[in-house]
mmCIF file of C-alpha atoms in Angstrom:
data_model
loop_
_atom_site.group_PDB
_atom_site.id
_atom_site.type_symbol
_atom_site.label_atom_id
_atom_site.label_comp_id
_atom_site.label_asym_id
_atom_site.label_seq_id
_atom_site.Cartn_x
_atom_site.Cartn_y
_atom_site.Cartn_z
ATOM 1 C CA MET U 1 -0.071 0.001 0.342
ATOM 2 C CA ARG U 2 2.825 2.569 1.059
ATOM 3 C CA LYS U 3 4.132 1.935 -1.852
ATOM 4 C CA ILE U 4 1.578 2.386 -4.251
ATOM 5 C CA PHE U 5 0.916 5.083 -2.556
ATOM 6 C CA LYS U 6 4.065 6.591 -2.910
ATOM 7 C CA GLY U 7 4.459 6.074 -7.396
ATOM 8 C CA PHE U 8 1.359 7.975 -7.019
ATOM 9 C CA ILE U 9 2.337 10.782 -5.266
ATOM 10 C CA LEU U 10 6.071 10.446 -7.753
ATOM 11 C CA LEU U 11 3.013 10.042 -10.836
ATOM 12 C CA PHE U 12 1.304 12.822 -9.502
ATOM 13 C CA LEU U 13 4.407 15.714 -9.540
ATOM 14 C CA SER U 14 6.238 14.381 -12.436
ATOM 15 C CA PHE U 15 2.407 15.591 -14.015
ATOM 16 C CA PHE U 16 2.526 19.100 -12.364
ATOM 17 C CA LEU U 17 6.627 19.151 -13.405
ATOM 18 C CA PHE U 18 5.414 18.855 -17.253
ATOM 19 C CA LEU U 19 2.866 21.100 -17.110
ATOM 20 C CA GLY U 20 5.810 23.446 -14.918
ATOM 21 C CA LEU U 21 6.543 25.495 -18.101
ATOM 22 C CA ASN U 22 2.436 26.885 -18.810
ATOM 23 C CA VAL U 23 2.387 27.525 -14.825
ATOM 24 C CA GLY U 24 1.426 31.529 -14.893
ATOM 25 C CA ALA U 25 0.847 31.504 -19.153
ATOM 26 C CA TYR U 26 -1.602 34.056 -20.090
ATOM 27 C CA GLY U 27 -3.808 35.750 -23.036
ATOM 28 C CA PHE U 28 -2.811 39.169 -23.504
ATOM 29 C CA GLY U 29 -5.493 41.332 -23.406
ATOM 30 C CA TYR U 30 -6.606 45.078 -21.940
ATOM 31 C CA ARG U 31 -9.783 46.853 -20.602
ATOM 32 C CA LYS U 32 -11.571 48.993 -23.191
ATOM 33 C CA ASN U 33 -12.592 52.761 -22.612
ATOM 34 C CA SER U 34 -14.980 54.966 -24.721
ATOM 35 C CA ASP U 35 -12.407 57.416 -23.910
ATOM 36 C CA HIS U 36 -9.870 57.309 -26.346
ATOM 37 C CA GLU U 37 -7.144 56.738 -23.171
ATOM 38 C CA GLN U 38 -4.667 54.246 -23.766
ATOM 39 C CA PRO U 39 -6.218 51.133 -22.160
ATOM 40 C CA ASP U 40 -5.062 49.433 -19.317
ATOM 41 C CA ILE U 41 -3.454 45.956 -19.217
ATOM 42 C CA GLY U 42 -3.332 45.646 -15.393
ATOM 43 C CA LYS U 43 -1.377 42.963 -14.305
ATOM 44 C CA TYR U 44 -0.317 41.213 -16.996
ATOM 45 C CA GLN U 45 2.020 44.707 -17.041
ATOM 46 C CA GLN U 46 4.428 43.532 -14.778
ATOM 47 C CA VAL U 47 4.241 40.238 -16.486
ATOM 48 C CA ILE U 48 5.522 42.283 -19.639
ATOM 49 C CA GLU U 49 7.858 44.895 -17.966
ATOM 50 C CA GLY U 50 11.844 44.132 -18.377
ATOM 51 C CA THR U 51 11.276 41.827 -21.311
ATOM 52 C CA ASN U 52 11.197 44.671 -24.116
ATOM 53 C CA SER U 53 7.574 43.739 -24.927
ATOM 54 C CA TYR U 54 5.646 46.676 -26.355
ATOM 55 C CA TYR U 55 1.739 47.192 -26.367
ATOM 56 C CA VAL U 56 1.631 50.543 -27.238
ATOM 57 C CA GLY U 57 3.695 53.562 -27.809
ATOM 58 C CA ASN U 58 3.926 57.135 -26.817
ATOM 59 C CA ASN U 59 0.515 58.396 -25.574
ATOM 60 C CA GLU U 60 1.833 62.199 -25.875
ATOM 61 C CA ASP U 61 2.197 61.515 -29.646
ATOM 62 C CA LYS U 62 -0.867 60.677 -32.198
ATOM 63 C CA THR U 63 0.247 58.121 -33.666
ATOM 64 C CA LEU U 64 -1.412 54.598 -34.710
ATOM 65 C CA TYR U 65 1.148 51.812 -36.201
ATOM 66 C CA LEU U 66 -0.652 49.465 -38.048
ATOM 67 C CA THR U 67 -0.012 45.629 -37.881
ATOM 68 C CA PHE U 68 -1.290 42.367 -39.541
ATOM 69 C CA ASP U 69 -0.916 39.270 -38.523
ATOM 70 C CA ALA U 70 -0.767 36.676 -41.700
ATOM 71 C CA GLY U 71 -1.128 32.785 -41.153
ATOM 72 C CA TYR U 72 -2.429 32.303 -44.761
ATOM 73 C CA ASP U 73 -3.659 33.618 -47.441
ATOM 74 C CA ASN U 74 -7.315 34.468 -49.151
ATOM 75 C CA GLY U 75 -7.391 36.879 -51.111
ATOM 76 C CA ASN U 76 -7.690 39.413 -49.055
ATOM 77 C CA LEU U 77 -4.378 40.839 -48.501
ATOM 78 C CA SER U 78 -3.632 41.980 -51.861
ATOM 79 C CA LYS U 79 -6.582 44.237 -51.289
ATOM 80 C CA ILE U 80 -4.682 45.196 -48.094
ATOM 81 C CA LEU U 81 -1.644 45.786 -50.116
ATOM 82 C CA ASP U 82 -3.179 47.920 -52.804
ATOM 83 C CA VAL U 83 -4.850 50.838 -50.272
ATOM 84 C CA LEU U 84 -1.423 50.656 -48.015
ATOM 85 C CA LYS U 85 0.584 51.594 -51.321
ATOM 86 C CA GLU U 86 -2.186 54.018 -52.190
ATOM 87 C CA LYS U 87 -2.221 55.624 -48.949
ATOM 88 C CA ASP U 88 1.094 55.830 -48.499
ATOM 89 C CA ILE U 89 1.059 53.730 -45.303
ATOM 90 C CA LYS U 90 3.990 51.176 -43.929
ATOM 91 C CA ALA U 91 2.967 48.287 -41.953
ATOM 92 C CA THR U 92 4.203 45.043 -39.826
ATOM 93 C CA PHE U 93 3.172 42.200 -41.435
ATOM 94 C CA PHE U 94 3.757 39.237 -38.407
ATOM 95 C CA VAL U 95 3.887 35.879 -40.473
ATOM 96 C CA THR U 96 4.257 31.903 -39.565
ATOM 97 C CA GLY U 97 6.924 29.719 -41.539
ATOM 98 C CA ASP U 98 2.708 28.040 -44.056
ATOM 99 C CA PHE U 99 2.675 31.877 -45.408
ATOM 100 C CA VAL U 100 5.984 32.001 -46.155
ATOM 101 C CA VAL U 101 6.439 28.814 -47.471
ATOM 102 C CA ARG U 102 2.589 28.897 -49.701
ATOM 103 C CA GLU U 103 3.039 32.684 -50.648
ATOM 104 C CA THR U 104 6.521 33.852 -51.859
ATOM 105 C CA GLU U 105 4.957 36.045 -54.353
ATOM 106 C CA LEU U 106 3.145 38.061 -51.922
ATOM 107 C CA LEU U 107 5.432 37.566 -49.381
ATOM 108 C CA LYS U 108 8.013 39.229 -51.996
ATOM 109 C CA ARG U 109 5.078 41.902 -52.796
ATOM 110 C CA ILE U 110 5.374 42.432 -48.906
ATOM 111 C CA VAL U 111 8.861 43.632 -48.489
ATOM 112 C CA CYS U 112 9.166 45.226 -52.182
ATOM 113 C CA GLU U 113 6.620 48.431 -50.770
ATOM 114 C CA GLY U 114 8.366 48.544 -47.910
ATOM 115 C CA HIS U 115 6.431 46.857 -44.919
ATOM 116 C CA ILE U 116 7.903 45.337 -41.950
ATOM 117 C CA VAL U 117 8.150 40.905 -41.564
ATOM 118 C CA GLY U 118 8.056 40.205 -38.486
ATOM 119 C CA ASN U 119 8.640 37.115 -36.810
ATOM 120 C CA HIS U 120 4.724 34.260 -35.800
ATOM 121 C CA THR U 121 6.987 31.343 -35.226
ATOM 122 C CA TYR U 122 6.863 29.027 -38.323
ATOM 123 C CA HIS U 123 4.418 26.372 -36.857
ATOM 124 C CA HIS U 124 2.293 28.897 -35.303
ATOM 125 C CA LYS U 125 2.769 26.953 -31.819
ATOM 126 C CA ASN U 126 2.192 28.492 -28.049
ATOM 127 C CA ILE U 127 5.391 29.903 -26.671
ATOM 128 C CA THR U 128 4.703 29.097 -23.008
ATOM 129 C CA LYS U 129 4.682 25.766 -23.371
ATOM 130 C CA LEU U 130 7.907 25.778 -25.407
ATOM 131 C CA ASP U 131 11.045 26.045 -23.640
ATOM 132 C CA LYS U 132 13.847 28.536 -24.557
ATOM 133 C CA SER U 133 15.835 25.481 -27.157
ATOM 134 C CA GLN U 134 12.252 24.606 -29.051
ATOM 135 C CA ILE U 135 11.419 28.658 -29.020
ATOM 136 C CA GLU U 136 15.052 29.386 -30.161
ATOM 137 C CA ASN U 137 14.019 27.144 -33.140
ATOM 138 C CA GLU U 138 11.098 28.582 -34.021
ATOM 139 C CA LEU U 139 12.128 31.666 -34.992
ATOM 140 C CA TYR U 140 15.464 30.261 -36.355
ATOM 141 C CA LEU U 141 13.213 28.153 -38.897
ATOM 142 C CA LEU U 142 10.887 31.072 -40.105
ATOM 143 C CA ASN U 143 14.410 33.153 -40.745
ATOM 144 C CA ASP U 144 15.927 30.884 -42.185
ATOM 145 C CA LYS U 145 13.123 30.767 -45.058
ATOM 146 C CA TYR U 146 12.960 33.770 -45.390
ATOM 147 C CA LYS U 147 16.294 34.062 -45.747
ATOM 148 C CA GLU U 148 16.686 31.689 -48.269
ATOM 149 C CA ILE U 149 13.675 33.608 -50.206
ATOM 150 C CA ILE U 150 13.792 37.333 -49.231
ATOM 151 C CA GLY U 151 17.961 37.378 -48.656
ATOM 152 C CA THR U 152 18.478 38.861 -45.478
ATOM 153 C CA ASP U 153 17.594 37.993 -42.235
ATOM 154 C CA ILE U 154 13.723 38.213 -40.719
ATOM 155 C CA PRO U 155 13.872 41.752 -38.412
ATOM 156 C CA LYS U 156 13.795 40.979 -35.314
ATOM 157 C CA TYR U 157 10.085 41.736 -34.388
ATOM 158 C CA PHE U 158 8.211 39.395 -32.317
ATOM 159 C CA ARG U 159 4.254 38.557 -32.439
ATOM 160 C CA PRO U 160 3.662 35.737 -29.750
ATOM 161 C CA PRO U 161 0.957 32.959 -31.403
ATOM 162 C CA GLU U 162 -2.465 33.224 -29.716
ATOM 163 C CA GLY U 163 -1.279 36.135 -27.719
ATOM 164 C CA GLU U 164 0.117 33.525 -24.853
ATOM 165 C CA PHE U 165 2.912 34.727 -22.581
ATOM 166 C CA ASP U 166 4.507 34.628 -19.714
ATOM 167 C CA LYS U 167 7.414 35.958 -18.235
ATOM 168 C CA ARG U 168 9.561 33.272 -19.070
ATOM 169 C CA SER U 169 8.890 32.855 -22.679
ATOM 170 C CA LEU U 170 8.385 36.387 -23.531
ATOM 171 C CA THR U 171 12.480 36.588 -21.439
ATOM 172 C CA ASP U 172 13.767 33.907 -23.688
ATOM 173 C CA VAL U 173 12.733 35.995 -26.968
ATOM 174 C CA LYS U 174 14.324 39.296 -25.231
ATOM 175 C CA GLU U 175 17.500 37.204 -25.112
ATOM 176 C CA LEU U 176 17.187 35.756 -28.183
ATOM 177 C CA GLY U 177 18.077 39.410 -29.180
ATOM 178 C CA TYR U 178 13.612 40.024 -30.421
ATOM 179 C CA THR U 179 11.219 42.652 -29.671
ATOM 180 C CA THR U 180 7.686 41.592 -28.896
ATOM 181 C CA TYR U 181 4.590 43.661 -29.882
ATOM 182 C CA PHE U 182 1.307 42.646 -28.483
ATOM 183 C CA TRP U 183 -1.471 45.508 -29.812
ATOM 184 C CA SER U 184 -4.032 47.712 -27.936
ATOM 185 C CA ILE U 185 -6.528 47.292 -30.602
ATOM 186 C CA ALA U 186 -7.984 44.581 -31.677
ATOM 187 C CA TYR U 187 -11.367 42.687 -32.590
ATOM 188 C CA ASP U 188 -12.941 39.818 -33.534
ATOM 189 C CA ASP U 189 -11.946 40.172 -37.232
ATOM 190 C CA TRP U 190 -9.674 36.554 -37.691
ATOM 191 C CA ASN U 191 -13.946 34.567 -38.018
ATOM 192 C CA THR U 192 -13.100 34.647 -41.781
ATOM 193 C CA LYS U 193 -16.814 32.522 -41.169
ATOM 194 C CA ASN U 194 -18.553 35.572 -39.146
ATOM 195 C CA GLN U 195 -16.893 38.938 -40.558
ATOM 196 C CA LYS U 196 -19.805 40.858 -39.416
ATOM 197 C CA GLY U 197 -19.262 43.525 -42.212
ATOM 198 C CA VAL U 198 -17.699 46.905 -42.676
ATOM 199 C CA ASP U 199 -20.233 49.035 -40.270
ATOM 200 C CA TYR U 200 -19.255 46.961 -38.019
ATOM 201 C CA ALA U 201 -15.425 46.520 -37.786
ATOM 202 C CA TYR U 202 -15.078 50.529 -38.324
ATOM 203 C CA ASP U 203 -16.671 51.133 -34.924
ATOM 204 C CA LYS U 204 -14.698 48.421 -33.237
ATOM 205 C CA ILE U 205 -11.422 50.053 -34.434
ATOM 206 C CA MET U 206 -12.455 53.576 -34.516
ATOM 207 C CA SER U 207 -14.245 53.503 -31.375
ATOM 208 C CA ASN U 208 -11.253 52.643 -29.515
ATOM 209 C CA LEU U 209 -8.302 55.301 -30.736
ATOM 210 C CA HIS U 210 -5.522 56.528 -29.078
ATOM 211 C CA ASN U 211 -2.282 57.688 -28.881
ATOM 212 C CA GLY U 212 0.412 55.282 -29.544
ATOM 213 C CA ALA U 213 -1.795 52.541 -30.809
ATOM 214 C CA ILE U 214 -0.924 49.442 -31.967
ATOM 215 C CA ILE U 215 -3.917 48.168 -34.044
ATOM 216 C CA LEU U 216 -4.027 44.293 -34.739
ATOM 217 C CA LEU U 217 -5.265 43.060 -38.224
ATOM 218 C CA HIS U 218 -6.335 39.783 -39.759
ATOM 219 C CA THR U 219 -5.146 39.418 -42.868
ATOM 220 C CA VAL U 220 -7.749 36.829 -43.771
ATOM 221 C CA SER U 221 -10.408 39.271 -42.865
ATOM 222 C CA SER U 222 -12.538 40.474 -45.886
ATOM 223 C CA ASP U 223 -13.775 43.254 -43.856
ATOM 224 C CA ASN U 224 -10.682 44.770 -43.235
ATOM 225 C CA ALA U 225 -9.846 44.753 -46.661
ATOM 226 C CA ASN U 226 -12.676 46.314 -47.424
ATOM 227 C CA VAL U 227 -12.786 48.886 -44.531
ATOM 228 C CA LEU U 228 -9.252 49.899 -44.113
ATOM 229 C CA ARG U 229 -9.217 52.344 -47.053
ATOM 230 C CA LYS U 230 -11.884 54.785 -44.375
ATOM 231 C CA VAL U 231 -9.994 54.034 -41.773
ATOM 232 C CA ILE U 232 -7.096 55.672 -42.655
ATOM 233 C CA ASP U 233 -9.164 58.571 -44.014
ATOM 234 C CA ASP U 234 -11.547 59.060 -40.750
ATOM 235 C CA SER U 235 -7.956 59.039 -38.538
ATOM 236 C CA ARG U 236 -5.801 61.301 -40.686
ATOM 237 C CA ALA U 237 -9.380 63.326 -40.548
ATOM 238 C CA LEU U 238 -9.008 63.469 -37.134
ATOM 239 C CA GLY U 239 -4.958 64.300 -36.611
ATOM 240 C CA TYR U 240 -4.174 60.870 -35.673
ATOM 241 C CA GLN U 241 -0.527 60.205 -38.311
ATOM 242 C CA PHE U 242 0.732 56.311 -39.062
ATOM 243 C CA LYS U 243 4.017 54.978 -38.495
ATOM 244 C CA ASN U 244 5.698 51.978 -38.366
ATOM 245 C CA LEU U 245 7.216 49.572 -35.876
ATOM 246 C CA ASP U 246 10.649 50.478 -36.540
ATOM 247 C CA GLN U 247 9.190 54.527 -35.556
ATOM 248 C CA PHE U 248 7.965 52.856 -32.972
ATOM 249 C CA LYS U 249 8.160 55.611 -29.966
ATOM 250 C CA LYS U 250 8.168 54.690 -26.102
#
């Protein structure tokens, strides 16, 4: 009986050691407001502190940063790029390995038109479940494939897949030379089977504009492709300017 109990304890401890990498993991979020003020991220502020991670820029700077997550393409990215070119705006696109392999021509267009490509890991894995060597492998796999196509290393801008993070994983990413960018404006645009129309998309973005906003959009959203021109024009009319993350002001 004592042996059985001891075996149970060892199994119990092993289970929690196995889960240890994911203890204290979070999905990034923020508290919205209706006053066009920078959102509060509560306890997450302490978690990201010291990890070279940001979710918003300078509160005194009336600047917006457009960023896109691109895991695959369904025909909307070209339309988005057309609008950005027309409006002379540069953005950052966080890509995965599948995108780089399948959408080589779109990747080349993004780079050719002066946008930044950021690292979203090769396999879109939850970094809180990976140790440092595994995170390094995910980042380097994407870098190597990017370099094979573009001829240079990928810029060291990082966004965690699905916004999953913890202090340890963000510190690992920092030590690998990357800067992590979360977001201060986002909405449920990623679900291609539940696009809610341009009015919904417009309100979700415009009602939350604030100084230093990092805007997260997904390139698969038809709503984003259709509303982007109006969002840019009306944001500029309100006095905002658009800059890319290479001009990010803390």
